[in-house]
Amino acid sequence: MTKHFFGDTTVLLGRSLRHIARSPDTIITTAVMPIAMMLMFVYVFGGAINTGSDSYVNYLLPGILLITIASGIAYTAFRLFMDMKSGIFERFQSMPTARSSVLWAHVLTSLVANLISLVVVVLVALLMGFRSGAGVQAWLAVAGILILFTLALTWIAVIPGLTAKSVEGASAFSYPLIFLPFLSSAFVPTATMPGPLRVFAEHQPVTSIVNAIRDLFTEQPVGADIWIALAWCAGILIVAYVFAMNTYRRKIA
């Protein structure tokens, strides 16, 4: 059964990746908005924002990476919605394929596409002056956090992809996720925020994730932030996975 699942997932993943390869504008579009925001904040607002950092792009990049992921997962919901409407899910169910392999193929496609977008954003940040003395272990830790965050948000994206009534509805759920970094330490220190907003910003998941990545890039002790970040990512992933699988079972029942 396990071999059957991995084989089916590999075949369906290849199908989804071919769709991505035929429309590279998906990845380009995903990366363009975060890059435009990074350019605007660094070159327009950066001089007026005091973060205590030598380089605002260094301070800003972790939040931009999370926005890149939040922007990219909208396409996961879109692709799932289109497959649901085309009837391809019913066709797969009539074949001897592992049922969950269809969803996992979409999730892994999202992971690959988002990782490519993240690499593009980091390369642009390097051109803008981003520098990090982080070692291999720190970069691997950053990659691990971003992968876990991508998986968590992707499984959230599966739910509207399966349940939305329109293309717009399938993609619109990502807007609050894109906006959430603005209410965190991604762009300015939370200490500069008014009381109630500061309390929210300091206790929402994006802040701990951003702080952990920033500390890893700057070779600072990560402290409790990395464990809080991992707990948030793992918790969201587990809850989203359970809800997504239950929704999928009801849809194909």
PDB file of C-alpha atoms in Angstrom, residues 3-251:
ATOM      1  CA  LYS A   3       4.643   1.621  -2.327  1.00  0.00           C
ATOM      2  CA  HIS A   4       1.380   2.143  -4.193  1.00  0.00           C
ATOM      3  CA  PHE A   5       0.930   5.551  -2.530  1.00  0.00           C
ATOM      4  CA  PHE A   6       4.475   6.754  -3.267  1.00  0.00           C
ATOM      5  CA  GLY A   7       4.302   5.568  -6.874  1.00  0.00           C
ATOM      6  CA  ASP A   8       0.956   7.275  -7.495  1.00  0.00           C
ATOM      7  CA  THR A   9       2.093  10.466  -5.795  1.00  0.00           C
ATOM      8  CA  THR A  10       5.255  10.539  -7.907  1.00  0.00           C
ATOM      9  CA  VAL A  11       3.280  10.156 -11.146  1.00  0.00           C
ATOM     10  CA  LEU A  12       0.746  12.839 -10.182  1.00  0.00           C
ATOM     11  CA  LEU A  13       3.523  15.130  -8.961  1.00  0.00           C
ATOM     12  CA  GLY A  14       5.155  14.840 -12.366  1.00  0.00           C
ATOM     13  CA  ARG A  15       1.839  15.827 -13.955  1.00  0.00           C
ATOM     14  CA  SER A  16       1.518  18.928 -11.758  1.00  0.00           C
ATOM     15  CA  LEU A  17       5.134  19.955 -12.281  1.00  0.00           C
ATOM     16  CA  ARG A  18       4.690  19.711 -16.039  1.00  0.00           C
ATOM     17  CA  HIS A  19       1.792  22.147 -15.735  1.00  0.00           C
ATOM     18  CA  ILE A  20       4.067  24.513 -13.809  1.00  0.00           C
ATOM     19  CA  ALA A  21       6.840  24.144 -16.396  1.00  0.00           C
ATOM     20  CA  ARG A  22       4.383  25.023 -19.178  1.00  0.00           C
ATOM     21  CA  SER A  23       3.282  28.183 -17.366  1.00  0.00           C
ATOM     22  CA  PRO A  24       6.360  29.638 -15.638  1.00  0.00           C
ATOM     23  CA  ASP A  25       4.431  32.899 -15.272  1.00  0.00           C
ATOM     24  CA  THR A  26       2.946  31.330 -12.122  1.00  0.00           C
ATOM     25  CA  ILE A  27       6.303  31.386 -10.352  1.00  0.00           C
ATOM     26  CA  ILE A  28       7.200  34.749 -11.859  1.00  0.00           C
ATOM     27  CA  THR A  29       3.936  36.277 -10.646  1.00  0.00           C
ATOM     28  CA  THR A  30       4.435  34.770  -7.200  1.00  0.00           C
ATOM     29  CA  ALA A  31       7.889  36.326  -6.883  1.00  0.00           C
ATOM     30  CA  VAL A  32       7.120  39.700  -8.488  1.00  0.00           C
ATOM     31  CA  MET A  33       4.845  41.065  -5.754  1.00  0.00           C
ATOM     32  CA  PRO A  34       7.214  40.314  -2.830  1.00  0.00           C
ATOM     33  CA  ILE A  35      10.143  41.700  -4.829  1.00  0.00           C
ATOM     34  CA  ALA A  36       8.180  44.870  -5.626  1.00  0.00           C
ATOM     35  CA  MET A  37       7.314  45.256  -1.937  1.00  0.00           C
ATOM     36  CA  MET A  38      10.952  44.713  -0.962  1.00  0.00           C
ATOM     37  CA  LEU A  39      12.102  47.364  -3.444  1.00  0.00           C
ATOM     38  CA  MET A  40       9.481  49.830  -2.239  1.00  0.00           C
ATOM     39  CA  PHE A  41      10.152  49.368   1.475  1.00  0.00           C
ATOM     40  CA  VAL A  42      13.946  49.419   1.145  1.00  0.00           C
ATOM     41  CA  TYR A  43      14.311  52.316  -1.283  1.00  0.00           C
ATOM     42  CA  VAL A  44      11.218  54.408  -0.445  1.00  0.00           C
ATOM     43  CA  PHE A  45      10.498  53.815   3.251  1.00  0.00           C
ATOM     44  CA  GLY A  46      13.718  52.240   4.485  1.00  0.00           C
ATOM     45  CA  GLY A  47      15.470  55.520   5.219  1.00  0.00           C
ATOM     46  CA  ALA A  48      12.644  56.641   7.505  1.00  0.00           C
ATOM     47  CA  ILE A  49      12.361  53.385   9.493  1.00  0.00           C
ATOM     48  CA  ASN A  50      14.643  52.872  12.460  1.00  0.00           C
ATOM     49  CA  THR A  51      15.106  49.162  13.159  1.00  0.00           C
ATOM     50  CA  GLY A  52      18.496  49.309  14.814  1.00  0.00           C
ATOM     51  CA  SER A  53      19.894  47.262  11.938  1.00  0.00           C
ATOM     52  CA  ASP A  54      22.753  48.383   9.695  1.00  0.00           C
ATOM     53  CA  SER A  55      20.811  47.331   6.607  1.00  0.00           C
ATOM     54  CA  TYR A  56      17.054  47.507   6.293  1.00  0.00           C
ATOM     55  CA  VAL A  57      17.023  44.802   3.610  1.00  0.00           C
ATOM     56  CA  ASN A  58      18.622  42.446   6.145  1.00  0.00           C
ATOM     57  CA  TYR A  59      15.872  43.281   8.625  1.00  0.00           C
ATOM     58  CA  LEU A  60      13.109  43.065   6.022  1.00  0.00           C
ATOM     59  CA  LEU A  61      13.975  39.868   4.142  1.00  0.00           C
ATOM     60  CA  PRO A  62      12.522  37.275   6.589  1.00  0.00           C
ATOM     61  CA  GLY A  63       9.088  38.885   6.385  1.00  0.00           C
ATOM     62  CA  ILE A  64       9.296  39.134   2.601  1.00  0.00           C
ATOM     63  CA  LEU A  65      10.067  35.412   2.413  1.00  0.00           C
ATOM     64  CA  LEU A  66       6.897  34.619   4.376  1.00  0.00           C
ATOM     65  CA  ILE A  67       4.857  36.915   2.109  1.00  0.00           C
ATOM     66  CA  THR A  68       6.311  35.068  -0.897  1.00  0.00           C
ATOM     67  CA  ILE A  69       5.003  31.787   0.497  1.00  0.00           C
ATOM     68  CA  ALA A  70       1.594  33.256   1.361  1.00  0.00           C
ATOM     69  CA  SER A  71       1.335  34.619  -2.175  1.00  0.00           C
ATOM     70  CA  GLY A  72       2.394  31.342  -3.777  1.00  0.00           C
ATOM     71  CA  ILE A  73      -0.082  29.068  -2.026  1.00  0.00           C
ATOM     72  CA  ALA A  74      -2.993  30.894  -3.661  1.00  0.00           C
ATOM     73  CA  TYR A  75      -2.031  29.016  -6.821  1.00  0.00           C
ATOM     74  CA  THR A  76      -2.341  25.714  -4.979  1.00  0.00           C
ATOM     75  CA  ALA A  77      -5.955  26.505  -4.153  1.00  0.00           C
ATOM     76  CA  PHE A  78      -6.496  27.638  -7.747  1.00  0.00           C
ATOM     77  CA  ARG A  79      -5.041  24.445  -9.257  1.00  0.00           C
ATOM     78  CA  LEU A  80      -7.078  22.252  -6.905  1.00  0.00           C
ATOM     79  CA  PHE A  81     -10.245  24.175  -7.729  1.00  0.00           C
ATOM     80  CA  MET A  82      -9.642  23.768 -11.471  1.00  0.00           C
ATOM     81  CA  ASP A  83      -9.047  20.021 -11.063  1.00  0.00           C
ATOM     82  CA  MET A  84     -12.255  19.704  -9.038  1.00  0.00           C
ATOM     83  CA  LYS A  85     -14.255  21.545 -11.694  1.00  0.00           C
ATOM     84  CA  SER A  86     -12.723  19.621 -14.589  1.00  0.00           C
ATOM     85  CA  GLY A  87     -13.798  16.276 -13.153  1.00  0.00           C
ATOM     86  CA  ILE A  88     -10.261  14.896 -13.087  1.00  0.00           C
ATOM     87  CA  PHE A  89     -10.680  13.925  -9.421  1.00  0.00           C
ATOM     88  CA  GLU A  90     -13.570  11.610 -10.297  1.00  0.00           C
ATOM     89  CA  ARG A  91     -11.489  10.092 -13.063  1.00  0.00           C
ATOM     90  CA  PHE A  92      -8.623   9.419 -10.661  1.00  0.00           C
ATOM     91  CA  GLN A  93     -11.034   7.832  -8.168  1.00  0.00           C
ATOM     92  CA  SER A  94     -12.234   5.424 -10.835  1.00  0.00           C
ATOM     93  CA  MET A  95      -8.651   4.237 -11.285  1.00  0.00           C
ATOM     94  CA  PRO A  96      -6.623   2.042  -8.901  1.00  0.00           C
ATOM     95  CA  THR A  97      -4.779   4.997  -7.362  1.00  0.00           C
ATOM     96  CA  ALA A  98      -4.178   5.847  -3.715  1.00  0.00           C
ATOM     97  CA  ARG A  99      -6.798   8.455  -2.860  1.00  0.00           C
ATOM     98  CA  SER A 100      -4.603  10.801  -0.839  1.00  0.00           C
ATOM     99  CA  SER A 101      -1.911  10.818  -3.543  1.00  0.00           C
ATOM    100  CA  VAL A 102      -3.915  13.406  -5.501  1.00  0.00           C
ATOM    101  CA  LEU A 103      -3.722  15.917  -2.660  1.00  0.00           C
ATOM    102  CA  TRP A 104      -0.110  15.144  -1.818  1.00  0.00           C
ATOM    103  CA  ALA A 105       0.890  15.760  -5.444  1.00  0.00           C
ATOM    104  CA  HIS A 106      -0.614  19.254  -5.264  1.00  0.00           C
ATOM    105  CA  VAL A 107       1.030  19.919  -1.897  1.00  0.00           C
ATOM    106  CA  LEU A 108       4.478  18.835  -3.095  1.00  0.00           C
ATOM    107  CA  THR A 109       4.045  20.885  -6.276  1.00  0.00           C
ATOM    108  CA  SER A 110       3.340  23.904  -4.084  1.00  0.00           C
ATOM    109  CA  LEU A 111       6.480  23.184  -2.081  1.00  0.00           C
ATOM    110  CA  VAL A 112       8.681  22.980  -5.199  1.00  0.00           C
ATOM    111  CA  ALA A 113       7.180  26.110  -6.781  1.00  0.00           C
ATOM    112  CA  ASN A 114       7.482  28.117  -3.574  1.00  0.00           C
ATOM    113  CA  LEU A 115      11.079  27.061  -3.017  1.00  0.00           C
ATOM    114  CA  ILE A 116      11.951  28.304  -6.508  1.00  0.00           C
ATOM    115  CA  SER A 117      10.209  31.627  -5.782  1.00  0.00           C
ATOM    116  CA  LEU A 118      12.075  31.933  -2.463  1.00  0.00           C
ATOM    117  CA  VAL A 119      15.416  31.404  -4.207  1.00  0.00           C
ATOM    118  CA  VAL A 120      14.538  34.140  -6.731  1.00  0.00           C
ATOM    119  CA  VAL A 121      13.617  36.560  -3.930  1.00  0.00           C
ATOM    120  CA  VAL A 122      16.846  35.834  -2.012  1.00  0.00           C
ATOM    121  CA  LEU A 123      18.914  36.414  -5.182  1.00  0.00           C
ATOM    122  CA  VAL A 124      17.241  39.800  -5.694  1.00  0.00           C
ATOM    123  CA  ALA A 125      17.847  40.637  -2.023  1.00  0.00           C
ATOM    124  CA  LEU A 126      21.544  39.863  -2.532  1.00  0.00           C
ATOM    125  CA  LEU A 127      21.614  42.309  -5.438  1.00  0.00           C
ATOM    126  CA  MET A 128      20.010  44.886  -3.129  1.00  0.00           C
ATOM    127  CA  GLY A 129      22.723  44.456  -0.517  1.00  0.00           C
ATOM    128  CA  PHE A 130      21.518  41.627   1.690  1.00  0.00           C
ATOM    129  CA  ARG A 131      24.434  39.963   3.428  1.00  0.00           C
ATOM    130  CA  SER A 132      24.591  37.212   6.014  1.00  0.00           C
ATOM    131  CA  GLY A 133      27.484  35.581   7.765  1.00  0.00           C
ATOM    132  CA  ALA A 134      25.307  32.598   8.688  1.00  0.00           C
ATOM    133  CA  GLY A 135      26.904  29.193   8.319  1.00  0.00           C
ATOM    134  CA  VAL A 136      25.557  26.117   6.587  1.00  0.00           C
ATOM    135  CA  GLN A 137      23.685  24.912   9.673  1.00  0.00           C
ATOM    136  CA  ALA A 138      21.918  28.259  10.084  1.00  0.00           C
ATOM    137  CA  TRP A 139      20.883  28.295   6.415  1.00  0.00           C
ATOM    138  CA  LEU A 140      19.609  24.741   6.721  1.00  0.00           C
ATOM    139  CA  ALA A 141      17.614  25.773   9.791  1.00  0.00           C
ATOM    140  CA  VAL A 142      16.109  28.686   7.852  1.00  0.00           C
ATOM    141  CA  ALA A 143      15.263  26.328   4.975  1.00  0.00           C
ATOM    142  CA  GLY A 144      13.643  23.896   7.405  1.00  0.00           C
ATOM    143  CA  ILE A 145      11.458  26.617   8.943  1.00  0.00           C
ATOM    144  CA  LEU A 146      10.401  27.896   5.515  1.00  0.00           C
ATOM    145  CA  ILE A 147       9.589  24.376   4.281  1.00  0.00           C
ATOM    146  CA  LEU A 148       7.507  23.664   7.380  1.00  0.00           C
ATOM    147  CA  PHE A 149       5.726  27.017   7.014  1.00  0.00           C
ATOM    148  CA  THR A 150       5.053  26.304   3.322  1.00  0.00           C
ATOM    149  CA  LEU A 151       3.569  22.890   4.100  1.00  0.00           C
ATOM    150  CA  ALA A 152       1.385  24.368   6.857  1.00  0.00           C
ATOM    151  CA  LEU A 153      -0.035  27.105   4.620  1.00  0.00           C
ATOM    152  CA  THR A 154      -0.381  24.756   1.661  1.00  0.00           C
ATOM    153  CA  TRP A 155      -2.610  22.390   3.617  1.00  0.00           C
ATOM    154  CA  ILE A 156      -4.692  25.423   4.594  1.00  0.00           C
ATOM    155  CA  ALA A 157      -4.911  26.262   0.872  1.00  0.00           C
ATOM    156  CA  VAL A 158      -6.219  22.771   0.122  1.00  0.00           C
ATOM    157  CA  ILE A 159      -9.437  23.498   2.041  1.00  0.00           C
ATOM    158  CA  PRO A 160     -10.684  26.456  -0.076  1.00  0.00           C
ATOM    159  CA  GLY A 161      -9.357  24.687  -3.164  1.00  0.00           C
ATOM    160  CA  LEU A 162     -11.787  21.844  -2.453  1.00  0.00           C
ATOM    161  CA  THR A 163     -14.738  23.890  -1.180  1.00  0.00           C
ATOM    162  CA  ALA A 164     -14.730  27.211  -3.065  1.00  0.00           C
ATOM    163  CA  LYS A 165     -17.586  28.036  -5.428  1.00  0.00           C
ATOM    164  CA  SER A 166     -15.514  30.222  -7.745  1.00  0.00           C
ATOM    165  CA  VAL A 167     -11.938  30.811  -8.867  1.00  0.00           C
ATOM    166  CA  GLU A 168     -11.882  34.107  -6.996  1.00  0.00           C
ATOM    167  CA  GLY A 169     -13.072  32.428  -3.807  1.00  0.00           C
ATOM    168  CA  ALA A 170     -10.386  29.756  -4.079  1.00  0.00           C
ATOM    169  CA  SER A 171      -7.597  32.340  -4.229  1.00  0.00           C
ATOM    170  CA  ALA A 172      -8.984  35.111  -2.013  1.00  0.00           C
ATOM    171  CA  PHE A 173      -8.286  33.251   1.250  1.00  0.00           C
ATOM    172  CA  SER A 174      -4.583  34.055   0.862  1.00  0.00           C
ATOM    173  CA  TYR A 175      -5.108  37.815   1.235  1.00  0.00           C
ATOM    174  CA  PRO A 176      -5.305  37.777   5.065  1.00  0.00           C
ATOM    175  CA  LEU A 177      -2.203  35.567   5.147  1.00  0.00           C
ATOM    176  CA  ILE A 178      -0.315  38.057   2.970  1.00  0.00           C
ATOM    177  CA  PHE A 179      -1.480  40.917   5.221  1.00  0.00           C
ATOM    178  CA  LEU A 180      -0.539  39.180   8.496  1.00  0.00           C
ATOM    179  CA  PRO A 181       3.220  39.975   8.280  1.00  0.00           C
ATOM    180  CA  PHE A 182       2.343  43.683   8.311  1.00  0.00           C
ATOM    181  CA  LEU A 183       0.989  43.155  11.841  1.00  0.00           C
ATOM    182  CA  SER A 184       4.211  41.580  13.076  1.00  0.00           C
ATOM    183  CA  SER A 185       7.882  42.387  13.520  1.00  0.00           C
ATOM    184  CA  ALA A 186       8.495  41.825   9.792  1.00  0.00           C
ATOM    185  CA  PHE A 187       8.731  45.516   8.843  1.00  0.00           C
ATOM    186  CA  VAL A 188       9.205  47.411  12.115  1.00  0.00           C
ATOM    187  CA  PRO A 189      10.024  46.446  15.714  1.00  0.00           C
ATOM    188  CA  THR A 190       6.876  45.608  17.673  1.00  0.00           C
ATOM    189  CA  ALA A 191       8.024  48.018  20.412  1.00  0.00           C
ATOM    190  CA  THR A 192       7.047  50.925  18.143  1.00  0.00           C
ATOM    191  CA  MET A 193       3.408  49.774  17.892  1.00  0.00           C
ATOM    192  CA  PRO A 194       0.512  51.020  20.049  1.00  0.00           C
ATOM    193  CA  GLY A 195      -0.500  48.820  23.011  1.00  0.00           C
ATOM    194  CA  PRO A 196      -3.255  46.479  21.695  1.00  0.00           C
ATOM    195  CA  LEU A 197      -1.596  46.070  18.295  1.00  0.00           C
ATOM    196  CA  ARG A 198       1.738  45.377  19.959  1.00  0.00           C
ATOM    197  CA  VAL A 199       0.194  42.610  22.096  1.00  0.00           C
ATOM    198  CA  PHE A 200      -1.333  40.988  18.999  1.00  0.00           C
ATOM    199  CA  ALA A 201       1.883  41.353  16.964  1.00  0.00           C
ATOM    200  CA  GLU A 202       4.047  39.808  19.655  1.00  0.00           C
ATOM    201  CA  HIS A 203       1.803  36.772  20.095  1.00  0.00           C
ATOM    202  CA  GLN A 204       0.935  35.844  16.518  1.00  0.00           C
ATOM    203  CA  PRO A 205       2.915  33.170  14.632  1.00  0.00           C
ATOM    204  CA  VAL A 206       4.563  35.380  12.017  1.00  0.00           C
ATOM    205  CA  THR A 207       6.530  37.389  14.585  1.00  0.00           C
ATOM    206  CA  SER A 208       8.213  34.369  16.164  1.00  0.00           C
ATOM    207  CA  ILE A 209       8.984  32.886  12.732  1.00  0.00           C
ATOM    208  CA  VAL A 210      10.416  36.176  11.435  1.00  0.00           C
ATOM    209  CA  ASN A 211      12.473  36.700  14.600  1.00  0.00           C
ATOM    210  CA  ALA A 212      13.888  33.180  14.445  1.00  0.00           C
ATOM    211  CA  ILE A 213      14.909  33.531  10.787  1.00  0.00           C
ATOM    212  CA  ARG A 214      16.368  37.004  11.412  1.00  0.00           C
ATOM    213  CA  ASP A 215      18.447  35.739  14.335  1.00  0.00           C
ATOM    214  CA  LEU A 216      19.734  32.834  12.236  1.00  0.00           C
ATOM    215  CA  PHE A 217      20.733  35.188   9.418  1.00  0.00           C
ATOM    216  CA  THR A 218      22.528  37.550  11.824  1.00  0.00           C
ATOM    217  CA  GLU A 219      24.182  34.760  13.827  1.00  0.00           C
ATOM    218  CA  GLN A 220      22.381  35.810  16.999  1.00  0.00           C
ATOM    219  CA  PRO A 221      21.181  33.387  19.703  1.00  0.00           C
ATOM    220  CA  VAL A 222      17.696  32.335  18.620  1.00  0.00           C
ATOM    221  CA  GLY A 223      16.456  31.639  22.138  1.00  0.00           C
ATOM    222  CA  ALA A 224      12.851  30.555  22.515  1.00  0.00           C
ATOM    223  CA  ASP A 225      11.720  32.099  19.211  1.00  0.00           C
ATOM    224  CA  ILE A 226      12.782  29.120  17.119  1.00  0.00           C
ATOM    225  CA  TRP A 227      10.867  26.668  19.315  1.00  0.00           C
ATOM    226  CA  ILE A 228       7.788  28.892  19.314  1.00  0.00           C
ATOM    227  CA  ALA A 229       8.080  29.210  15.523  1.00  0.00           C
ATOM    228  CA  LEU A 230       8.377  25.453  15.066  1.00  0.00           C
ATOM    229  CA  ALA A 231       5.454  24.857  17.438  1.00  0.00           C
ATOM    230  CA  TRP A 232       3.260  27.286  15.484  1.00  0.00           C
ATOM    231  CA  CYS A 233       4.210  25.734  12.125  1.00  0.00           C
ATOM    232  CA  ALA A 234       3.737  22.162  13.347  1.00  0.00           C
ATOM    233  CA  GLY A 235       0.438  22.984  15.068  1.00  0.00           C
ATOM    234  CA  ILE A 236      -0.991  24.758  12.017  1.00  0.00           C
ATOM    235  CA  LEU A 237       0.213  21.921   9.773  1.00  0.00           C
ATOM    236  CA  ILE A 238      -1.446  19.204  11.866  1.00  0.00           C
ATOM    237  CA  VAL A 239      -4.767  21.040  12.212  1.00  0.00           C
ATOM    238  CA  ALA A 240      -4.871  22.046   8.525  1.00  0.00           C
ATOM    239  CA  TYR A 241      -3.973  18.523   7.402  1.00  0.00           C
ATOM    240  CA  VAL A 242      -6.759  16.965   9.476  1.00  0.00           C
ATOM    241  CA  PHE A 243      -9.369  19.447   8.221  1.00  0.00           C
ATOM    242  CA  ALA A 244      -8.166  19.151   4.606  1.00  0.00           C
ATOM    243  CA  MET A 245      -8.281  15.346   4.613  1.00  0.00           C
ATOM    244  CA  ASN A 246     -11.750  15.326   6.203  1.00  0.00           C
ATOM    245  CA  THR A 247     -12.962  17.798   3.589  1.00  0.00           C
ATOM    246  CA  TYR A 248     -11.448  15.681   0.819  1.00  0.00           C
ATOM    247  CA  ARG A 249     -13.103  12.491   2.104  1.00  0.00           C
ATOM    248  CA  ARG A 250     -16.489  14.205   2.154  1.00  0.00           C
ATOM    249  CA  LYS A 251     -15.973  15.485  -1.370  1.00  0.00           C
TER     250      LYS A 251
END
